[in-house]
Amino acid sequence: MNSMPERVTLADVARLAGVSKTSASMALAGNHRVAELTRTRVHRAAEELGYVPHFAASSLRSQRADSIAVVLPHATQHVFSHPVFIEMLEGITGAANELDLAVILSTARSESDERSAYSRITRGGRAAGVIVAATSVSDSRPKDIHRTGYPVVVVGRTSDVASVGIDDLGGAEAVTRHLIDVHGSRRIAHVSGPLDHQSAIDKRDGWVAALRNAGLTIDPRLSFEGDYEEASGARAADALAAHLEPGDAVFFANDQMATGAIDAWRRAGVEIPGSVAIVAYDNHPMSRYTTPPLTTVGADMVGVGEAAVHQLARLIEGETDLAPIEFPTEVIVRESCGCAPHATS
């Protein structure tokens, strides 16, 4: 892991805001004797620099960790409609309870406003450390928070800060190989998640690796970027329909998009897996009850959440240079790929 950059100080915030250190400190503490315009300018400077207020820093130095924050820079509806997040939060809250820590959850005001999920945490200084999940590859805020000396763990694959994730690349390659090795698939489409997220990139790269290792051609017409919602799976089904041939297969980057596509194709009279074989990702609780049940990739997301809390606790206690943790994935074979019923659970 990279060495810790120089800590951002209150003096840096004051300098950027054009005020004294005293005024900056009073503004960050919410003192109403400071003019509203000055308070706004100081808070903006603190956000821009990734400054952790003195309250949080002193709490860390005394190692009194009463609460931790979980930042999910997505709209609340998006967070609570995705079972992967729910399972991860189950692990986080369970581990936090064991450590007698309160959990503060912060989501974004909207999908286009990632910053809002972070600002109330770094501005308020109410938590001794933060877990960040589902961040985009262009989001520098986890690294900025780390740069201040504030303990931070990212759920996902990153080399910048302490991290806990799953082997998305290996899982995607394995489920694509299942189509190739077991079913003889030679043309396999991929419906990805948003490619500004590392997990979606890794799943796409796993699909590419499996095809290349099998000597198969990658047809760019058989690639569609979705957004993990059912509706984008239906859009992908429509977009791919003109290019798919009988016996082709499609790998969806999550079960919800696969479900949307199955519904769209059923209405169009396309048989699954008779005309098109399908595999997916995440092992959504409902994936075994779709028609047909989904062959998918699962991982221990509850365990990921638990591990993230324990990594954060170690950072709060003063440990540094923690090795990244990566959980394995498992291909769960059901019927959507063409396997016989009840091949596995």
mmCIF file of C-alpha atoms in Angstrom:
data_model
loop_
_atom_site.group_PDB
_atom_site.id
_atom_site.type_symbol
_atom_site.label_atom_id
_atom_site.label_comp_id
_atom_site.label_asym_id
_atom_site.label_seq_id
_atom_site.Cartn_x
_atom_site.Cartn_y
_atom_site.Cartn_z
ATOM 1 C CA MET A 1 0.000 0.000 0.000
ATOM 2 C CA ASN A 2 1.169 3.520 -0.751
ATOM 3 C CA SER A 3 2.674 5.523 2.107
ATOM 4 C CA MET A 4 0.454 8.095 3.802
ATOM 5 C CA PRO A 5 0.583 11.519 2.123
ATOM 6 C CA GLU A 6 0.932 14.669 4.196
ATOM 7 C CA ARG A 7 -2.050 15.342 6.488
ATOM 8 C CA VAL A 8 -4.423 18.178 5.636
ATOM 9 C CA THR A 9 -4.648 20.655 8.527
ATOM 10 C CA LEU A 10 -7.120 23.249 9.726
ATOM 11 C CA ALA A 11 -4.629 25.888 8.589
ATOM 12 C CA ASP A 12 -4.887 24.538 5.021
ATOM 13 C CA VAL A 13 -8.676 24.871 5.150
ATOM 14 C CA ALA A 14 -8.482 28.376 6.575
ATOM 15 C CA ARG A 15 -5.979 29.423 3.909
ATOM 16 C CA LEU A 16 -8.169 28.107 1.064
ATOM 17 C CA ALA A 17 -11.289 29.733 2.534
ATOM 18 C CA GLY A 18 -9.481 33.043 3.151
ATOM 19 C CA VAL A 19 -10.253 33.173 6.873
ATOM 20 C CA SER A 20 -8.378 32.801 10.159
ATOM 21 C CA LYS A 21 -7.873 29.399 11.826
ATOM 22 C CA THR A 22 -10.179 30.501 14.627
ATOM 23 C CA SER A 23 -12.957 31.424 12.201
ATOM 24 C CA ALA A 24 -12.460 28.171 10.315
ATOM 25 C CA SER A 25 -12.675 26.152 13.523
ATOM 26 C CA MET A 26 -15.822 27.993 14.658
ATOM 27 C CA ALA A 27 -17.413 27.560 11.217
ATOM 28 C CA LEU A 28 -16.772 23.807 11.178
ATOM 29 C CA ALA A 29 -18.210 23.542 14.694
ATOM 30 C CA GLY A 30 -21.425 25.224 13.485
ATOM 31 C CA ASN A 31 -20.987 28.332 15.642
ATOM 32 C CA HIS A 32 -23.754 30.776 14.640
ATOM 33 C CA ARG A 33 -21.575 33.769 15.434
ATOM 34 C CA VAL A 34 -19.848 33.041 12.129
ATOM 35 C CA ALA A 35 -21.612 34.490 9.111
ATOM 36 C CA GLU A 36 -23.483 31.990 6.955
ATOM 37 C CA LEU A 37 -21.444 32.925 3.881
ATOM 38 C CA THR A 38 -18.210 32.281 5.791
ATOM 39 C CA ARG A 39 -19.483 28.947 7.119
ATOM 40 C CA THR A 40 -20.393 27.883 3.581
ATOM 41 C CA ARG A 41 -16.979 28.904 2.245
ATOM 42 C CA VAL A 42 -15.155 27.015 5.017
ATOM 43 C CA HIS A 43 -17.223 23.851 4.550
ATOM 44 C CA ARG A 44 -16.574 23.918 0.815
ATOM 45 C CA ALA A 45 -12.843 24.283 1.437
ATOM 46 C CA ALA A 46 -12.915 21.390 3.906
ATOM 47 C CA GLU A 47 -14.738 19.178 1.397
ATOM 48 C CA GLU A 48 -12.370 20.109 -1.418
ATOM 49 C CA LEU A 49 -9.318 19.241 0.699
ATOM 50 C CA GLY A 50 -10.876 16.178 2.329
ATOM 51 C CA TYR A 51 -10.276 17.657 5.770
ATOM 52 C CA VAL A 52 -11.416 15.656 8.817
ATOM 53 C CA PRO A 53 -12.541 18.060 11.582
ATOM 54 C CA HIS A 54 -10.665 18.176 14.864
ATOM 55 C CA PHE A 55 -13.513 16.457 16.723
ATOM 56 C CA ALA A 56 -13.028 13.279 14.677
ATOM 57 C CA ALA A 57 -9.254 13.487 14.737
ATOM 58 C CA SER A 58 -9.108 13.843 18.523
ATOM 59 C CA SER A 59 -11.523 10.943 18.891
ATOM 60 C CA LEU A 60 -9.182 8.813 16.809
ATOM 61 C CA ARG A 61 -6.146 9.795 18.821
ATOM 62 C CA SER A 62 -7.864 8.762 22.036
ATOM 63 C CA GLN A 63 -9.071 5.565 20.301
ATOM 64 C CA ARG A 64 -12.659 6.046 21.499
ATOM 65 C CA ALA A 65 -14.600 4.625 18.587
ATOM 66 C CA ASP A 66 -18.326 4.802 19.328
ATOM 67 C CA SER A 67 -19.533 4.714 15.738
ATOM 68 C CA ILE A 68 -18.432 4.007 12.190
ATOM 69 C CA ALA A 69 -19.845 5.383 8.959
ATOM 70 C CA VAL A 70 -20.873 3.490 5.840
ATOM 71 C CA VAL A 71 -20.907 5.590 2.676
ATOM 72 C CA LEU A 72 -22.829 4.303 -0.350
ATOM 73 C CA PRO A 73 -22.628 7.081 -2.968
ATOM 74 C CA HIS A 74 -25.930 6.127 -4.613
ATOM 75 C CA ALA A 75 -29.532 7.204 -4.130
ATOM 76 C CA THR A 76 -31.319 5.497 -1.242
ATOM 77 C CA GLN A 77 -33.800 3.732 -3.542
ATOM 78 C CA HIS A 78 -30.919 2.229 -5.541
ATOM 79 C CA VAL A 79 -29.171 1.024 -2.387
ATOM 80 C CA PHE A 80 -32.176 -0.676 -0.828
ATOM 81 C CA SER A 81 -33.380 -2.283 -4.062
ATOM 82 C CA HIS A 82 -30.162 -4.257 -4.534
ATOM 83 C CA PRO A 83 -29.760 -7.425 -2.444
ATOM 84 C CA VAL A 84 -25.946 -7.297 -2.672
ATOM 85 C CA PHE A 85 -25.999 -4.075 -0.653
ATOM 86 C CA ILE A 86 -28.517 -5.524 1.801
ATOM 87 C CA GLU A 87 -26.341 -8.586 2.448
ATOM 88 C CA MET A 88 -23.226 -6.434 2.859
ATOM 89 C CA LEU A 89 -25.051 -4.150 5.327
ATOM 90 C CA GLU A 90 -26.206 -7.224 7.251
ATOM 91 C CA GLY A 91 -22.565 -8.226 7.689
ATOM 92 C CA ILE A 92 -21.505 -4.693 8.609
ATOM 93 C CA THR A 93 -24.184 -4.190 11.241
ATOM 94 C CA GLY A 94 -23.668 -7.669 12.701
ATOM 95 C CA ALA A 95 -19.928 -7.163 13.122
ATOM 96 C CA ALA A 96 -20.436 -3.627 14.424
ATOM 97 C CA ASN A 97 -22.865 -4.915 17.038
ATOM 98 C CA GLU A 98 -20.283 -7.441 18.221
ATOM 99 C CA LEU A 99 -17.776 -4.598 18.624
ATOM 100 C CA ASP A 100 -20.377 -2.351 20.298
ATOM 101 C CA LEU A 101 -20.196 0.190 17.469
ATOM 102 C CA ALA A 102 -23.059 2.233 16.097
ATOM 103 C CA VAL A 103 -23.373 2.406 12.300
ATOM 104 C CA ILE A 104 -24.131 5.662 10.470
ATOM 105 C CA LEU A 105 -25.365 5.041 6.910
ATOM 106 C CA SER A 106 -24.949 7.837 4.384
ATOM 107 C CA THR A 107 -26.385 7.664 0.863
ATOM 108 C CA ALA A 108 -26.435 10.274 -1.910
ATOM 109 C CA ARG A 109 -29.237 12.732 -2.557
ATOM 110 C CA SER A 110 -29.346 11.436 -6.140
ATOM 111 C CA GLU A 111 -27.390 9.202 -8.519
ATOM 112 C CA SER A 112 -25.673 12.296 -9.944
ATOM 113 C CA ASP A 113 -24.608 13.682 -6.560
ATOM 114 C CA GLU A 114 -21.971 11.321 -5.098
ATOM 115 C CA ARG A 115 -20.447 14.163 -3.077
ATOM 116 C CA SER A 116 -23.472 14.478 -0.795
ATOM 117 C CA ALA A 117 -22.945 10.951 0.573
ATOM 118 C CA TYR A 118 -19.488 11.943 1.833
ATOM 119 C CA SER A 119 -19.966 15.530 2.949
ATOM 120 C CA ARG A 120 -22.188 14.899 5.956
ATOM 121 C CA ILE A 121 -19.697 12.318 7.267
ATOM 122 C CA THR A 122 -16.457 14.264 6.816
ATOM 123 C CA ARG A 123 -18.137 17.522 7.856
ATOM 124 C CA GLY A 124 -19.797 16.156 10.969
ATOM 125 C CA GLY A 125 -16.889 14.174 12.386
ATOM 126 C CA ARG A 126 -19.340 11.800 14.065
ATOM 127 C CA ALA A 127 -17.577 8.544 13.181
ATOM 128 C CA ALA A 128 -14.171 7.110 14.015
ATOM 129 C CA GLY A 129 -13.769 5.635 10.547
ATOM 130 C CA VAL A 130 -15.611 5.022 7.294
ATOM 131 C CA ILE A 131 -16.429 2.111 4.997
ATOM 132 C CA VAL A 132 -17.061 3.113 1.371
ATOM 133 C CA ALA A 133 -18.802 0.752 -1.058
ATOM 134 C CA ALA A 134 -19.887 0.814 -4.715
ATOM 135 C CA THR A 135 -17.768 3.826 -5.577
ATOM 136 C CA SER A 136 -16.905 4.687 -9.175
ATOM 137 C CA VAL A 137 -13.328 4.377 -10.429
ATOM 138 C CA SER A 138 -13.172 8.148 -10.922
ATOM 139 C CA ASP A 139 -14.226 8.918 -7.352
ATOM 140 C CA SER A 140 -11.105 10.167 -5.553
ATOM 141 C CA ARG A 141 -12.820 10.852 -2.240
ATOM 142 C CA PRO A 142 -11.886 7.560 -0.486
ATOM 143 C CA LYS A 143 -8.232 8.287 -1.245
ATOM 144 C CA ASP A 144 -8.671 11.917 -0.187
ATOM 145 C CA ILE A 145 -10.145 10.803 3.142
ATOM 146 C CA HIS A 146 -7.288 8.327 3.579
ATOM 147 C CA ARG A 147 -4.823 11.116 2.870
ATOM 148 C CA THR A 148 -6.061 13.050 5.909
ATOM 149 C CA GLY A 149 -5.254 10.144 8.215
ATOM 150 C CA TYR A 150 -8.913 9.207 8.705
ATOM 151 C CA PRO A 151 -9.350 5.377 8.737
ATOM 152 C CA VAL A 152 -11.135 4.217 5.583
ATOM 153 C CA VAL A 153 -11.863 0.797 4.062
ATOM 154 C CA VAL A 154 -13.197 0.381 0.531
ATOM 155 C CA VAL A 155 -15.463 -2.523 -0.389
ATOM 156 C CA GLY A 156 -14.164 -3.385 -3.845
ATOM 157 C CA ARG A 157 -10.856 -3.838 -5.607
ATOM 158 C CA THR A 158 -8.479 -0.902 -5.226
ATOM 159 C CA SER A 159 -4.784 -0.397 -4.568
ATOM 160 C CA ASP A 160 -5.090 3.023 -2.927
ATOM 161 C CA VAL A 161 -6.545 2.192 0.503
ATOM 162 C CA ALA A 162 -7.396 -0.815 2.657
ATOM 163 C CA SER A 163 -9.950 -2.948 0.822
ATOM 164 C CA VAL A 164 -12.246 -5.969 1.030
ATOM 165 C CA GLY A 165 -13.778 -7.371 -2.143
ATOM 166 C CA ILE A 166 -14.701 -10.422 -4.148
ATOM 167 C CA ASP A 167 -13.036 -12.098 -7.123
ATOM 168 C CA ASP A 168 -15.317 -10.668 -9.808
ATOM 169 C CA LEU A 169 -12.826 -11.306 -12.575
ATOM 170 C CA GLY A 170 -12.461 -14.970 -11.627
ATOM 171 C CA GLY A 171 -16.213 -15.426 -11.125
ATOM 172 C CA ALA A 172 -17.045 -13.933 -14.514
ATOM 173 C CA GLU A 173 -14.409 -16.036 -16.246
ATOM 174 C CA ALA A 174 -15.647 -19.207 -14.528
ATOM 175 C CA VAL A 175 -19.306 -18.745 -15.465
ATOM 176 C CA THR A 176 -18.366 -17.909 -19.065
ATOM 177 C CA ARG A 177 -16.168 -21.027 -19.189
ATOM 178 C CA HIS A 178 -19.162 -23.037 -17.978
ATOM 179 C CA LEU A 179 -21.038 -21.994 -21.112
ATOM 180 C CA ILE A 180 -18.057 -22.869 -23.297
ATOM 181 C CA ASP A 181 -16.947 -26.120 -21.670
ATOM 182 C CA VAL A 182 -20.285 -27.637 -20.652
ATOM 183 C CA HIS A 183 -22.648 -26.323 -23.306
ATOM 184 C CA GLY A 184 -20.304 -25.756 -26.239
ATOM 185 C CA SER A 185 -21.271 -22.099 -26.597
ATOM 186 C CA ARG A 186 -19.238 -20.271 -29.217
ATOM 187 C CA ARG A 187 -21.030 -16.923 -29.350
ATOM 188 C CA ILE A 188 -21.526 -15.370 -25.909
ATOM 189 C CA ALA A 189 -22.861 -11.862 -25.412
ATOM 190 C CA HIS A 190 -22.236 -9.783 -22.312
ATOM 191 C CA VAL A 191 -24.501 -7.239 -20.635
ATOM 192 C CA SER A 192 -22.236 -5.340 -18.267
ATOM 193 C CA GLY A 193 -22.885 -3.081 -15.329
ATOM 194 C CA PRO A 194 -21.868 0.600 -15.549
ATOM 195 C CA LEU A 195 -18.259 0.530 -16.733
ATOM 196 C CA ASP A 196 -17.192 3.383 -14.482
ATOM 197 C CA HIS A 197 -17.226 0.844 -11.614
ATOM 198 C CA GLN A 198 -14.391 -1.610 -11.011
ATOM 199 C CA SER A 199 -16.648 -4.606 -10.407
ATOM 200 C CA ALA A 200 -18.317 -4.137 -13.813
ATOM 201 C CA ILE A 201 -14.911 -3.759 -15.462
ATOM 202 C CA ASP A 202 -13.657 -6.942 -13.783
ATOM 203 C CA LYS A 203 -16.713 -8.940 -14.875
ATOM 204 C CA ARG A 204 -16.307 -7.736 -18.450
ATOM 205 C CA ASP A 205 -12.596 -8.598 -18.363
ATOM 206 C CA GLY A 206 -13.388 -12.075 -17.045
ATOM 207 C CA TRP A 207 -15.804 -12.632 -19.947
ATOM 208 C CA VAL A 208 -13.149 -11.446 -22.418
ATOM 209 C CA ALA A 209 -10.467 -13.670 -20.849
ATOM 210 C CA ALA A 210 -12.651 -16.792 -21.074
ATOM 211 C CA LEU A 211 -13.439 -16.171 -24.743
ATOM 212 C CA ARG A 212 -9.833 -15.435 -25.663
ATOM 213 C CA ASN A 213 -8.482 -18.452 -23.781
ATOM 214 C CA ALA A 214 -10.929 -20.621 -25.715
ATOM 215 C CA GLY A 215 -9.850 -19.082 -29.018
ATOM 216 C CA LEU A 216 -13.269 -17.533 -29.597
ATOM 217 C CA THR A 217 -14.025 -14.292 -31.405
ATOM 218 C CA ILE A 218 -15.320 -11.285 -29.447
ATOM 219 C CA ASP A 219 -18.116 -9.711 -31.471
ATOM 220 C CA PRO A 220 -18.541 -6.045 -30.382
ATOM 221 C CA ARG A 221 -22.211 -6.218 -31.406
ATOM 222 C CA LEU A 222 -22.723 -8.706 -28.575
ATOM 223 C CA SER A 223 -21.713 -6.254 -25.840
ATOM 224 C CA PHE A 224 -24.172 -3.947 -24.059
ATOM 225 C CA GLU A 225 -23.576 -1.623 -21.107
ATOM 226 C CA GLY A 226 -26.410 -1.704 -18.584
ATOM 227 C CA ASP A 227 -26.945 -0.126 -15.176
ATOM 228 C CA TYR A 228 -27.840 -3.184 -13.022
ATOM 229 C CA GLU A 229 -31.576 -2.390 -13.101
ATOM 230 C CA GLU A 230 -34.201 -4.755 -14.555
ATOM 231 C CA ALA A 231 -35.214 -2.159 -17.131
ATOM 232 C CA SER A 232 -31.732 -2.075 -18.627
ATOM 233 C CA GLY A 233 -31.859 -5.869 -18.966
ATOM 234 C CA ALA A 234 -35.017 -5.470 -21.044
ATOM 235 C CA ARG A 235 -33.298 -2.801 -23.162
ATOM 236 C CA ALA A 236 -30.340 -5.135 -23.651
ATOM 237 C CA ALA A 237 -32.669 -7.920 -24.779
ATOM 238 C CA ASP A 238 -34.113 -5.612 -27.438
ATOM 239 C CA ALA A 239 -30.677 -4.350 -28.533
ATOM 240 C CA LEU A 240 -29.156 -7.829 -28.801
ATOM 241 C CA ALA A 241 -32.124 -9.493 -30.485
ATOM 242 C CA ALA A 242 -31.013 -8.545 -33.998
ATOM 243 C CA HIS A 243 -27.557 -10.079 -33.493
ATOM 244 C CA LEU A 244 -28.296 -13.272 -31.561
ATOM 245 C CA GLU A 245 -28.593 -16.624 -33.302
ATOM 246 C CA PRO A 246 -30.150 -19.888 -32.043
ATOM 247 C CA GLY A 247 -27.727 -21.532 -29.632
ATOM 248 C CA ASP A 248 -26.082 -18.293 -28.518
ATOM 249 C CA ALA A 249 -25.642 -17.395 -24.854
ATOM 250 C CA VAL A 250 -25.664 -14.191 -22.798
ATOM 251 C CA PHE A 251 -23.785 -13.418 -19.586
ATOM 252 C CA PHE A 252 -25.528 -10.733 -17.524
ATOM 253 C CA ALA A 253 -23.490 -8.865 -14.897
ATOM 254 C CA ASN A 254 -26.283 -9.203 -12.346
ATOM 255 C CA ASP A 255 -29.426 -11.235 -11.811
ATOM 256 C CA GLN A 256 -31.781 -8.261 -11.980
ATOM 257 C CA MET A 257 -30.791 -7.406 -15.558
ATOM 258 C CA ALA A 258 -31.103 -11.086 -16.488
ATOM 259 C CA THR A 259 -34.618 -11.122 -15.047
ATOM 260 C CA GLY A 260 -35.570 -8.057 -17.089
ATOM 261 C CA ALA A 261 -34.240 -9.688 -20.243
ATOM 262 C CA ILE A 262 -36.056 -12.977 -19.584
ATOM 263 C CA ASP A 263 -39.357 -11.126 -19.227
ATOM 264 C CA ALA A 264 -38.754 -9.178 -22.449
ATOM 265 C CA TRP A 265 -37.760 -12.268 -24.412
ATOM 266 C CA ARG A 266 -40.690 -14.277 -23.058
ATOM 267 C CA ARG A 267 -43.079 -11.638 -24.390
ATOM 268 C CA ALA A 268 -41.292 -11.859 -27.747
ATOM 269 C CA GLY A 269 -41.609 -15.650 -27.825
ATOM 270 C CA VAL A 270 -37.888 -16.351 -27.277
ATOM 271 C CA GLU A 271 -37.321 -19.586 -25.356
ATOM 272 C CA ILE A 272 -34.801 -19.660 -22.476
ATOM 273 C CA PRO A 273 -32.570 -21.697 -22.644
ATOM 274 C CA GLY A 274 -33.893 -23.274 -25.864
ATOM 275 C CA SER A 275 -33.099 -20.305 -28.105
ATOM 276 C CA VAL A 276 -30.703 -18.382 -25.870
ATOM 277 C CA ALA A 277 -28.830 -19.672 -22.808
ATOM 278 C CA ILE A 278 -28.431 -17.250 -19.898
ATOM 279 C CA VAL A 279 -26.026 -16.952 -16.985
ATOM 280 C CA ALA A 280 -25.921 -14.123 -14.470
ATOM 281 C CA TYR A 281 -24.234 -12.825 -11.313
ATOM 282 C CA ASP A 282 -24.897 -12.151 -7.588
ATOM 283 C CA ASN A 283 -27.146 -15.096 -6.625
ATOM 284 C CA HIS A 284 -30.101 -12.822 -5.861
ATOM 285 C CA PRO A 285 -32.476 -14.609 -3.420
ATOM 286 C CA MET A 286 -35.096 -14.743 -6.183
ATOM 287 C CA SER A 287 -32.709 -16.160 -8.820
ATOM 288 C CA ARG A 288 -33.718 -19.736 -7.990
ATOM 289 C CA TYR A 289 -37.402 -18.896 -8.495
ATOM 290 C CA THR A 290 -37.226 -17.284 -11.943
ATOM 291 C CA THR A 291 -38.499 -19.255 -14.945
ATOM 292 C CA PRO A 292 -36.126 -20.886 -15.628
ATOM 293 C CA PRO A 293 -34.034 -20.661 -12.428
ATOM 294 C CA LEU A 294 -30.851 -18.669 -13.047
ATOM 295 C CA THR A 295 -27.361 -20.089 -13.274
ATOM 296 C CA THR A 296 -25.420 -17.400 -11.477
ATOM 297 C CA VAL A 297 -22.293 -16.502 -9.505
ATOM 298 C CA GLY A 298 -22.437 -16.087 -5.744
ATOM 299 C CA ALA A 299 -20.132 -14.788 -3.043
ATOM 300 C CA ASP A 300 -20.318 -14.316 0.720
ATOM 301 C CA MET A 301 -21.366 -10.664 0.825
ATOM 302 C CA VAL A 302 -22.301 -10.920 4.495
ATOM 303 C CA GLY A 303 -18.722 -12.040 5.124
ATOM 304 C CA VAL A 304 -17.432 -9.115 3.045
ATOM 305 C CA GLY A 305 -19.329 -6.681 5.279
ATOM 306 C CA GLU A 306 -18.029 -8.354 8.436
ATOM 307 C CA ALA A 307 -14.444 -8.298 7.158
ATOM 308 C CA ALA A 308 -14.713 -4.606 6.248
ATOM 309 C CA VAL A 309 -15.707 -3.735 9.822
ATOM 310 C CA HIS A 310 -12.846 -5.760 11.307
ATOM 311 C CA GLN A 311 -10.356 -4.155 8.900
ATOM 312 C CA LEU A 312 -11.636 -0.718 9.874
ATOM 313 C CA ALA A 313 -11.370 -1.556 13.580
ATOM 314 C CA ARG A 314 -7.730 -2.508 13.059
ATOM 315 C CA LEU A 315 -7.054 0.810 11.342
ATOM 316 C CA ILE A 316 -8.767 2.732 14.143
ATOM 317 C CA GLU A 317 -6.552 0.925 16.641
ATOM 318 C CA GLY A 318 -3.490 2.194 14.783
ATOM 319 C CA GLU A 319 -2.525 -0.635 12.441
ATOM 320 C CA THR A 320 -1.301 0.317 8.965
ATOM 321 C CA ASP A 321 -0.560 -1.311 5.597
ATOM 322 C CA LEU A 322 -3.317 -3.922 5.836
ATOM 323 C CA ALA A 323 -3.244 -6.457 3.011
ATOM 324 C CA PRO A 324 -6.331 -6.424 0.756
ATOM 325 C CA ILE A 325 -8.881 -9.195 1.369
ATOM 326 C CA GLU A 326 -10.550 -10.929 -1.572
ATOM 327 C CA PHE A 327 -13.414 -13.400 -1.159
ATOM 328 C CA PRO A 328 -13.809 -16.277 -3.643
ATOM 329 C CA THR A 329 -16.829 -16.703 -5.894
ATOM 330 C CA GLU A 330 -18.838 -19.807 -6.814
ATOM 331 C CA VAL A 331 -20.767 -20.739 -9.964
ATOM 332 C CA ILE A 332 -24.239 -21.909 -8.915
ATOM 333 C CA VAL A 333 -25.635 -24.065 -11.700
ATOM 334 C CA ARG A 334 -29.369 -24.045 -12.373
ATOM 335 C CA GLU A 335 -31.455 -24.331 -15.550
ATOM 336 C CA SER A 336 -31.143 -21.026 -17.457
ATOM 337 C CA CYS A 337 -27.890 -22.162 -19.088
ATOM 338 C CA GLY A 338 -29.357 -25.459 -20.305
ATOM 339 C CA CYS A 339 -28.296 -27.707 -17.430
ATOM 340 C CA ALA A 340 -30.710 -30.295 -16.109
ATOM 341 C CA PRO A 341 -33.031 -29.273 -13.255
ATOM 342 C CA HIS A 342 -31.640 -29.512 -9.724
ATOM 343 C CA ALA A 343 -28.010 -29.832 -10.857
ATOM 344 C CA THR A 344 -27.114 -27.915 -7.696
ATOM 345 C CA SER A 345 -28.986 -25.825 -5.147
#
